[in-house]
Amino acid sequence: MGRAGSAVATPQREGLAPPGYSSLDGEVPVLHAPRLEAKARDVQGYLAEGYTTLVGILSVEPPETVALLVPDEDWRDSPRENARPYPPGLPYFTRSVRPPALVLPEGLSPVFRPRTAATLPLAVWHELAHAFLLVREVVRTPAWLGEFVPQAASAAIARRSGFSLEDHLSRIEQKPGFTVRDFRGPAGARDQMSFQNLLLLLGAAALKEFGEGFLNRLFHALWEEDGIVDGERAEDLLAGALGPGGREWLASRAEF
Ligand SMILES: [Zn+2]
């Protein structure tokens, strides 16, 4: 789990976090408000597991990134791309600061469903996987493929670290009224969550069927792609990464 980190003031990385934040060391350091130390240690442990797993699966130079664990009162001042603050409780990855940062709220928004022991680690791993994907430039893809990647990667991290997702996956609504391919934004928070959950189900099922090697192939295929990835190309990329039988398997999945 988490390595023992030292709680020191952070004169370095100025401007990333408000003054007074503490830092926990690690491949992904966690900057946090002092009162969030216990949660910061949990997050540090999830990040350490996620980092090691993704480096192992992807055989790629890892991103330099930090995590900011932000209390409600500081949320409006968190680094971000846009001028307006993002909705509270929704983690995100931003390249608006150096190094790029995973911005994590002190508490996840109530739209995060289901609520199980896996909810927080999955949310942390999801943002970490975005950071890994953006180690190299990635062309635009349909939303379902862009979000499938971090969802499948999160499921792979859980799998490697012996973290059972069975309970979590069994609580997901399997028929929200759309599939990942016909989901269209902009959508409400509930539908967004259902969309992400379908991708998680699909990712976990793909790992079971094909093993984690497809993730390596999918990341690398996306990095090598230089044209626009339309719907058809996205399906080709995923089917190709899955390997023999991938296309037929995708066609058989209700989420797809
Ligand atoms: Zn995402």
Tab-separated table of C-alpha atoms and ligand atoms in Angstrom:
chain	number	residue	atom	x	y	z
A	1	MET	CA	0.000	0.000	0.000
A	2	GLY	CA	1.198	3.549	0.598
A	3	ARG	CA	4.759	4.244	1.467
A	4	ALA	CA	5.456	6.259	4.581
A	5	GLY	CA	5.512	9.869	3.460
A	6	SER	CA	6.986	12.829	5.166
A	7	ALA	CA	4.728	15.732	5.947
A	8	VAL	CA	6.755	18.781	5.086
A	9	ALA	CA	5.884	22.261	4.004
A	10	THR	CA	6.172	22.685	0.246
A	11	PRO	CA	8.318	25.593	-0.769
A	12	GLN	CA	8.731	23.881	-4.155
A	13	ARG	CA	5.890	23.754	-6.676
A	14	GLU	CA	4.860	27.220	-5.726
A	15	GLY	CA	1.530	28.322	-7.052
A	16	LEU	CA	0.160	24.785	-7.342
A	17	ALA	CA	-1.458	24.785	-3.950
A	18	PRO	CA	-2.405	27.527	-1.515
A	19	PRO	CA	0.216	28.371	1.125
A	20	GLY	CA	0.206	26.096	4.131
A	21	TYR	CA	-0.418	22.861	2.260
A	22	SER	CA	1.584	19.794	3.273
A	23	SER	CA	3.132	17.264	0.938
A	24	LEU	CA	3.344	13.480	0.987
A	25	ASP	CA	6.167	12.061	-1.090
A	26	GLY	CA	5.807	9.417	-3.741
A	27	GLU	CA	6.065	8.979	-7.499
A	28	VAL	CA	2.970	11.141	-7.456
A	29	PRO	CA	3.359	13.540	-4.510
A	30	VAL	CA	0.134	14.484	-2.750
A	31	LEU	CA	-0.292	18.116	-1.740
A	32	HIS	CA	-3.054	18.549	0.786
A	33	ALA	CA	-4.581	20.897	3.289
A	34	PRO	CA	-3.261	19.897	6.728
A	35	ARG	CA	-6.675	18.778	8.008
A	36	LEU	CA	-6.970	16.239	5.152
A	37	GLU	CA	-3.861	14.282	6.104
A	38	ALA	CA	-5.636	10.944	6.709
A	39	LYS	CA	-7.414	11.049	3.372
A	40	ALA	CA	-4.189	12.189	1.694
A	41	ARG	CA	-2.491	9.011	2.927
A	42	ASP	CA	-5.256	6.868	1.424
A	43	VAL	CA	-4.919	8.721	-1.855
A	44	GLN	CA	-1.130	8.347	-1.723
A	45	GLY	CA	-1.549	4.574	-1.399
A	46	TYR	CA	-3.971	4.377	-4.346
A	47	LEU	CA	-1.649	6.493	-6.469
A	48	ALA	CA	1.363	4.328	-5.628
A	49	GLU	CA	-0.537	1.192	-6.684
A	50	GLY	CA	-1.868	2.832	-9.810
A	51	TYR	CA	1.481	4.236	-10.828
A	52	THR	CA	3.348	0.950	-10.436
A	53	THR	CA	0.671	-0.968	-12.314
A	54	LEU	CA	0.442	1.461	-15.224
A	55	VAL	CA	4.218	1.629	-15.629
A	56	GLY	CA	4.237	-2.174	-15.685
A	57	ILE	CA	1.377	-2.559	-18.148
A	58	LEU	CA	2.216	0.253	-20.531
A	59	SER	CA	6.023	0.096	-20.726
A	60	VAL	CA	6.206	3.846	-21.189
A	61	GLU	CA	7.989	6.708	-19.492
A	62	PRO	CA	5.641	7.748	-16.677
A	63	PRO	CA	4.218	11.251	-16.443
A	64	GLU	CA	5.506	13.777	-13.986
A	65	THR	CA	2.424	14.769	-12.074
A	66	VAL	CA	1.207	15.705	-8.610
A	67	ALA	CA	-2.101	15.248	-6.834
A	68	LEU	CA	-3.854	18.098	-5.079
A	69	LEU	CA	-6.313	17.071	-2.405
A	70	VAL	CA	-8.514	20.108	-2.060
A	71	PRO	CA	-10.922	20.988	0.743
A	72	ASP	CA	-14.275	22.519	-0.204
A	73	GLU	CA	-13.209	26.010	0.815
A	74	ASP	CA	-10.287	25.995	-1.650
A	75	TRP	CA	-12.094	24.371	-4.576
A	76	ARG	CA	-12.749	27.646	-6.413
A	77	ASP	CA	-9.029	28.450	-6.387
A	78	SER	CA	-7.827	25.106	-7.758
A	79	PRO	CA	-5.760	25.166	-10.956
A	80	ARG	CA	-7.835	24.548	-14.072
A	81	GLU	CA	-8.052	25.389	-17.762
A	82	ASN	CA	-11.146	27.567	-17.618
A	83	ALA	CA	-11.875	30.798	-15.783
A	84	ARG	CA	-14.968	29.479	-14.055
A	85	PRO	CA	-14.566	26.971	-11.210
A	86	TYR	CA	-15.515	23.394	-12.061
A	87	PRO	CA	-18.479	21.724	-10.335
A	88	PRO	CA	-17.553	20.740	-6.778
A	89	GLY	CA	-16.797	17.118	-6.016
A	90	LEU	CA	-15.652	16.126	-9.517
A	91	PRO	CA	-11.981	15.123	-9.805
A	92	TYR	CA	-10.103	16.201	-12.928
A	93	PHE	CA	-6.668	16.260	-14.520
A	94	THR	CA	-5.261	19.612	-15.604
A	95	ARG	CA	-2.276	20.630	-17.682
A	96	SER	CA	-2.737	24.275	-16.741
A	97	VAL	CA	0.107	23.988	-14.184
A	98	ARG	CA	3.617	22.515	-14.122
A	99	PRO	CA	3.768	19.702	-13.400
A	100	PRO	CA	0.243	18.791	-14.541
A	101	ALA	CA	-1.995	17.963	-11.600
A	102	LEU	CA	-4.719	15.575	-10.564
A	103	VAL	CA	-7.187	17.733	-8.675
A	104	LEU	CA	-9.145	15.691	-6.162
A	105	PRO	CA	-11.958	17.037	-3.987
A	106	GLU	CA	-12.088	16.330	-0.269
A	107	GLY	CA	-15.342	14.459	-0.895
A	108	LEU	CA	-16.648	13.003	-4.150
A	109	SER	CA	-19.858	14.518	-5.494
A	110	PRO	CA	-23.050	12.537	-4.708
A	111	VAL	CA	-23.352	11.809	-8.447
A	112	PHE	CA	-20.600	9.215	-7.996
A	113	ARG	CA	-22.481	5.919	-7.955
A	114	PRO	CA	-22.358	3.240	-6.741
A	115	ARG	CA	-20.783	4.120	-3.383
A	116	THR	CA	-18.554	1.270	-2.313
A	117	ALA	CA	-15.016	0.820	-1.033
A	118	ALA	CA	-13.946	1.006	-4.685
A	119	THR	CA	-15.516	4.378	-5.516
A	120	LEU	CA	-12.629	6.590	-4.399
A	121	PRO	CA	-9.736	4.428	-5.634
A	122	LEU	CA	-11.411	4.047	-9.034
A	123	ALA	CA	-11.861	7.819	-9.291
A	124	VAL	CA	-8.185	8.389	-8.407
A	125	TRP	CA	-6.975	5.743	-10.870
A	126	HIS	CA	-9.192	7.166	-13.603
A	127	GLU	CA	-7.496	10.571	-13.399
A	128	LEU	CA	-4.052	8.985	-13.106
A	129	ALA	CA	-4.728	7.017	-16.300
A	130	HIS	CA	-5.636	10.275	-18.083
A	131	ALA	CA	-2.230	11.610	-16.980
A	132	PHE	CA	-0.497	8.526	-18.408
A	133	LEU	CA	-2.389	8.744	-21.693
A	134	LEU	CA	-1.385	12.386	-22.082
A	135	VAL	CA	2.332	11.605	-21.687
A	136	ARG	CA	2.211	11.819	-25.475
A	137	GLU	CA	-0.091	13.827	-27.687
A	138	VAL	CA	-3.358	12.109	-28.443
A	139	VAL	CA	-5.667	12.989	-31.325
A	140	ARG	CA	-9.363	13.596	-30.778
A	141	THR	CA	-11.443	10.466	-30.405
A	142	PRO	CA	-15.132	9.797	-29.767
A	143	ALA	CA	-15.877	10.324	-26.068
A	144	TRP	CA	-16.590	6.633	-25.499
A	145	LEU	CA	-13.075	5.605	-26.521
A	146	GLY	CA	-11.383	8.493	-24.690
A	147	GLU	CA	-13.130	7.522	-21.452
A	148	PHE	CA	-12.976	3.765	-21.995
A	149	VAL	CA	-9.199	3.961	-21.701
A	150	PRO	CA	-9.082	5.300	-18.098
A	151	GLN	CA	-12.019	3.143	-17.024
A	152	ALA	CA	-10.402	-0.047	-18.309
A	153	ALA	CA	-7.064	1.038	-16.834
A	154	SER	CA	-8.694	1.580	-13.422
A	155	ALA	CA	-10.200	-1.888	-13.559
A	156	ALA	CA	-6.757	-3.281	-14.463
A	157	ILE	CA	-5.162	-1.575	-11.460
A	158	ALA	CA	-7.821	-2.999	-9.162
A	159	ARG	CA	-7.248	-6.431	-10.660
A	160	ARG	CA	-3.482	-6.353	-10.172
A	161	SER	CA	-3.669	-5.048	-6.637
A	162	GLY	CA	-6.140	-7.729	-5.605
A	163	PHE	CA	-8.878	-5.169	-5.065
A	164	SER	CA	-12.160	-6.919	-5.817
A	165	LEU	CA	-14.593	-4.913	-7.939
A	166	GLU	CA	-17.298	-7.551	-7.775
A	167	ASP	CA	-19.466	-5.735	-5.272
A	168	HIS	CA	-19.030	-2.405	-7.046
A	169	LEU	CA	-19.768	-3.776	-10.521
A	170	SER	CA	-22.808	-5.699	-9.313
A	171	ARG	CA	-24.420	-2.439	-8.177
A	172	ILE	CA	-24.172	-0.731	-11.536
A	173	GLU	CA	-27.377	-0.245	-13.478
A	174	GLN	CA	-26.792	-2.276	-16.615
A	175	LYS	CA	-29.450	-0.754	-18.884
A	176	PRO	CA	-29.526	3.030	-18.535
A	177	GLY	CA	-31.302	3.418	-21.899
A	178	PHE	CA	-28.237	3.977	-24.075
A	179	THR	CA	-25.020	2.231	-25.010
A	180	VAL	CA	-21.560	3.752	-24.794
A	181	ARG	CA	-21.560	4.342	-28.551
A	182	ASP	CA	-24.876	6.149	-28.724
A	183	PHE	CA	-24.363	8.223	-25.599
A	184	ARG	CA	-24.371	11.906	-26.577
A	185	GLY	CA	-23.281	14.908	-24.601
A	186	PRO	CA	-23.929	17.353	-23.192
A	187	ALA	CA	-25.708	15.209	-20.665
A	188	GLY	CA	-26.763	15.542	-17.057
A	189	ALA	CA	-24.510	14.335	-14.271
A	190	ARG	CA	-26.570	11.180	-13.770
A	191	ASP	CA	-26.280	10.107	-17.390
A	192	GLN	CA	-22.578	10.960	-17.389
A	193	MET	CA	-22.152	8.615	-14.442
A	194	SER	CA	-24.134	5.876	-16.173
A	195	PHE	CA	-21.944	6.332	-19.239
A	196	GLN	CA	-18.782	5.973	-17.153
A	197	ASN	CA	-20.218	2.946	-15.383
A	198	LEU	CA	-21.016	1.190	-18.662
A	199	LEU	CA	-17.410	1.803	-19.721
A	200	LEU	CA	-16.189	0.343	-16.434
A	201	LEU	CA	-18.311	-2.781	-16.963
A	202	LEU	CA	-17.004	-3.089	-20.510
A	203	GLY	CA	-13.403	-2.583	-19.371
A	204	ALA	CA	-13.657	-5.154	-16.582
A	205	ALA	CA	-15.264	-7.668	-18.947
A	206	ALA	CA	-12.567	-7.060	-21.573
A	207	LEU	CA	-9.838	-7.698	-18.979
A	208	LYS	CA	-11.488	-10.951	-18.026
A	209	GLU	CA	-11.820	-12.072	-21.635
A	210	PHE	CA	-8.552	-10.822	-23.156
A	211	GLY	CA	-6.178	-10.112	-20.254
A	212	GLU	CA	-4.477	-6.764	-19.658
A	213	GLY	CA	-2.233	-6.862	-22.764
A	214	PHE	CA	-4.903	-5.085	-24.802
A	215	LEU	CA	-4.437	-1.954	-22.707
A	216	ASN	CA	-0.811	-1.681	-23.740
A	217	ARG	CA	-1.824	-2.118	-27.389
A	218	LEU	CA	-4.642	0.410	-27.084
A	219	PHE	CA	-2.516	3.149	-25.465
A	220	HIS	CA	0.206	2.675	-28.071
A	221	ALA	CA	-2.297	2.608	-30.938
A	222	LEU	CA	-3.733	5.929	-29.742
A	223	TRP	CA	-0.268	7.469	-29.464
A	224	GLU	CA	0.569	6.377	-33.001
A	225	GLU	CA	-2.665	7.669	-34.498
A	226	ASP	CA	-2.259	10.977	-36.290
A	227	GLY	CA	-5.528	11.474	-38.125
A	228	ILE	CA	-8.951	12.207	-36.731
A	229	VAL	CA	-10.424	9.136	-35.060
A	230	ASP	CA	-14.068	8.876	-36.090
A	231	GLY	CA	-16.537	6.322	-34.738
A	232	GLU	CA	-15.590	3.643	-37.204
A	233	ARG	CA	-11.858	4.102	-36.672
A	234	ALA	CA	-12.376	4.045	-32.893
A	235	GLU	CA	-14.091	0.662	-33.157
A	236	ASP	CA	-11.267	-0.623	-35.349
A	237	LEU	CA	-8.654	0.541	-32.849
A	238	LEU	CA	-10.364	-1.103	-29.899
A	239	ALA	CA	-11.164	-4.332	-31.755
A	240	GLY	CA	-7.571	-4.491	-33.001
A	241	ALA	CA	-6.174	-3.938	-29.522
A	242	LEU	CA	-8.388	-6.673	-28.080
A	243	GLY	CA	-6.995	-9.107	-30.650
A	244	PRO	CA	-8.507	-12.130	-32.384
A	245	GLY	CA	-12.246	-12.303	-31.787
A	246	GLY	CA	-12.291	-8.738	-30.452
A	247	ARG	CA	-14.743	-7.382	-32.982
A	248	GLU	CA	-17.231	-10.202	-32.458
A	249	TRP	CA	-16.880	-9.936	-28.709
A	250	LEU	CA	-17.596	-6.176	-28.790
A	251	ALA	CA	-20.666	-6.761	-30.960
A	252	SER	CA	-21.951	-9.229	-28.363
A	253	ARG	CA	-21.680	-6.764	-25.449
A	254	ALA	CA	-24.839	-4.983	-24.343
A	255	GLU	CA	-22.821	-1.949	-23.114
A	256	PHE	CA	-21.380	-1.448	-26.570
B	1	ZN	ZN	-12.169	10.901	-17.684
